[in-house]
GROMACS .gro file of C-alpha atoms in nm:
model
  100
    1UNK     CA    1  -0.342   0.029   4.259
    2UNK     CA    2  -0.099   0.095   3.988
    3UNK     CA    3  -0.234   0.399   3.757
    4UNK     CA    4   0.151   0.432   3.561
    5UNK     CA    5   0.147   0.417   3.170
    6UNK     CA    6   0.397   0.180   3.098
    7UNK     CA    7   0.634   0.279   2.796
    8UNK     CA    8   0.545  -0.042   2.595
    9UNK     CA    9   0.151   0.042   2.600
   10UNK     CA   10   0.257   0.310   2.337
   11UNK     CA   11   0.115   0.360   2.023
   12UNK     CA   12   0.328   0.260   1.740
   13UNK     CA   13   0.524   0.562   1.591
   14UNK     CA   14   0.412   0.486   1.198
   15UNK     CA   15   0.042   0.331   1.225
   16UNK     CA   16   0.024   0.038   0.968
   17UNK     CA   17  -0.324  -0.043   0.769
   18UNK     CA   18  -0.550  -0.330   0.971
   19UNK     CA   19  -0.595  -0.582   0.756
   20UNK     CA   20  -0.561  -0.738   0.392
   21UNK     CA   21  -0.496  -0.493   0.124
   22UNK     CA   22  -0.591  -0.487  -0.233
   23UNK     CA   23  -0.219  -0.521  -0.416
   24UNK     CA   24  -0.196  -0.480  -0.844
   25UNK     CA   25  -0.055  -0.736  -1.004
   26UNK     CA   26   0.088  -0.839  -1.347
   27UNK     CA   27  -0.044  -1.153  -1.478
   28UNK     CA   28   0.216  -1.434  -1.592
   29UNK     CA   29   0.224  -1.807  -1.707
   30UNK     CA   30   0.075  -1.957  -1.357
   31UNK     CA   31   0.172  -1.674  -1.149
   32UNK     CA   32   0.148  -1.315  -1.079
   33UNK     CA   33   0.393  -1.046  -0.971
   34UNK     CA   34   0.359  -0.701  -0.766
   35UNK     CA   35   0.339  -0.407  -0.974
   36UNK     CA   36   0.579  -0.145  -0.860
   37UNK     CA   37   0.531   0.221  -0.988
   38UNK     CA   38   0.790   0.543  -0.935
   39UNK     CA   39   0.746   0.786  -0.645
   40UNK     CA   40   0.749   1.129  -0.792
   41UNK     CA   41   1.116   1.147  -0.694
   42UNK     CA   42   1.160   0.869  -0.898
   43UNK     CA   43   1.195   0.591  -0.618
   44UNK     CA   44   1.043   0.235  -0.649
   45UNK     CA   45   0.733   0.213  -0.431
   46UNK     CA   46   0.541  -0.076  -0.387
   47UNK     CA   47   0.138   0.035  -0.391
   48UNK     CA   48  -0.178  -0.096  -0.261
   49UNK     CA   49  -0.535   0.051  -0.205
   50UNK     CA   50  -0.724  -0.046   0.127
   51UNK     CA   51  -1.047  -0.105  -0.056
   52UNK     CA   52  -1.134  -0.271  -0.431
   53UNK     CA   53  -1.293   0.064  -0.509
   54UNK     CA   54  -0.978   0.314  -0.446
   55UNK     CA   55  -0.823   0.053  -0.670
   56UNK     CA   56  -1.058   0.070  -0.957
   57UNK     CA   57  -1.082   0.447  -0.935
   58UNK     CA   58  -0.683   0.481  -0.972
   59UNK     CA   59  -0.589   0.235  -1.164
   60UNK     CA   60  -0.937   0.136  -1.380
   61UNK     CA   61  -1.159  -0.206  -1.370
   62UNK     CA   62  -0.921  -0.394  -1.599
   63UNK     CA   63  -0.593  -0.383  -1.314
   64UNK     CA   64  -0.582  -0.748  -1.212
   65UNK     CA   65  -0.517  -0.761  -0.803
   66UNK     CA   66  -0.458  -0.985  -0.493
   67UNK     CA   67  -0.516  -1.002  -0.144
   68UNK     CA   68  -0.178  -0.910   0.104
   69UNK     CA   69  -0.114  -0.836   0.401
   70UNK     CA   70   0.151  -0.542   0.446
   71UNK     CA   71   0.413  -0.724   0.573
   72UNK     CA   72   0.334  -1.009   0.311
   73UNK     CA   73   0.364  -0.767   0.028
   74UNK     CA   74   0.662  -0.617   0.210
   75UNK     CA   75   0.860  -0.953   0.211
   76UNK     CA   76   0.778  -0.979  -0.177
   77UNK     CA   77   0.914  -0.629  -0.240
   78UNK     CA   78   1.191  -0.626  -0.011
   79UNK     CA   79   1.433  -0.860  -0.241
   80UNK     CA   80   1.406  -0.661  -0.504
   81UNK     CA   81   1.529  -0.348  -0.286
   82UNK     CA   82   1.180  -0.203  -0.265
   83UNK     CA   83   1.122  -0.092   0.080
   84UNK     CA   84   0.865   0.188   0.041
   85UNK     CA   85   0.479   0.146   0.007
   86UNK     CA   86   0.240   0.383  -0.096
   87UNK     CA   87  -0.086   0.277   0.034
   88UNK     CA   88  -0.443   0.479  -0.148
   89UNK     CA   89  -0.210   0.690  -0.371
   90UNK     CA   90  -0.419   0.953  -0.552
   91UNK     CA   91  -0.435   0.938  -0.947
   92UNK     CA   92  -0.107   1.196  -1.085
   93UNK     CA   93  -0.370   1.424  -1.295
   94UNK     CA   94  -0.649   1.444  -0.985
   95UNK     CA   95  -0.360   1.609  -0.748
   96UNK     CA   96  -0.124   1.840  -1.035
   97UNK     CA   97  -0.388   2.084  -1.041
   98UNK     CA   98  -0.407   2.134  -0.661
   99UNK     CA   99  -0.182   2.351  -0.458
  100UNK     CA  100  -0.168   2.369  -0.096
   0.00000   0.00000   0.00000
């Protein structure tokens, strides 16, 4: 009986959300793009919110959204040089007031 942990049972080193995510979009004649927002360094981040309701609470019940997978929305932002994605960001003026 073999009891060895093989290397390639590892867990992956940055754990990825299961599942579709809820992306914002911008509305367009017949289409709709990803919105990308600014890190607070000022970087291009792509965002999106594991459930409809983080959504509405950041970004209010008017943001239009869609249905990605990560690696979906990553090969939509990736073009565009956008390789970083934010995933439940917290609303700027919930987290300025907190120190840690």
């Amino acid at each position: 009986m073999n009891d060895r942990i093989e290397a390639d049972d590892a867990e992956p080193c940055e754990p990825t959300p299961a599942g579709p995510l809820f992306v914002p979009v911008r509305p367009g004649p017949g289409t709709c793009a990803t919105r990308l927002f600014r890190t607070a360094l000022g970087g291009r981040t792509a965002v999106a919110f594991t459930s409809e309701r983080l959504l509405v609470d950041v970004l209010g019940p008017q943001q239009p959204w869609i249905r990605l997978a990560e690696p979906a929305l990553r090969a939509l932002t990736g073009p565009v040089g956008v390789t970083e994605l934010t995933v439940d960001p917290h609303p700027a003026a919930a987290t300025a007031g907190r120190r840690g």
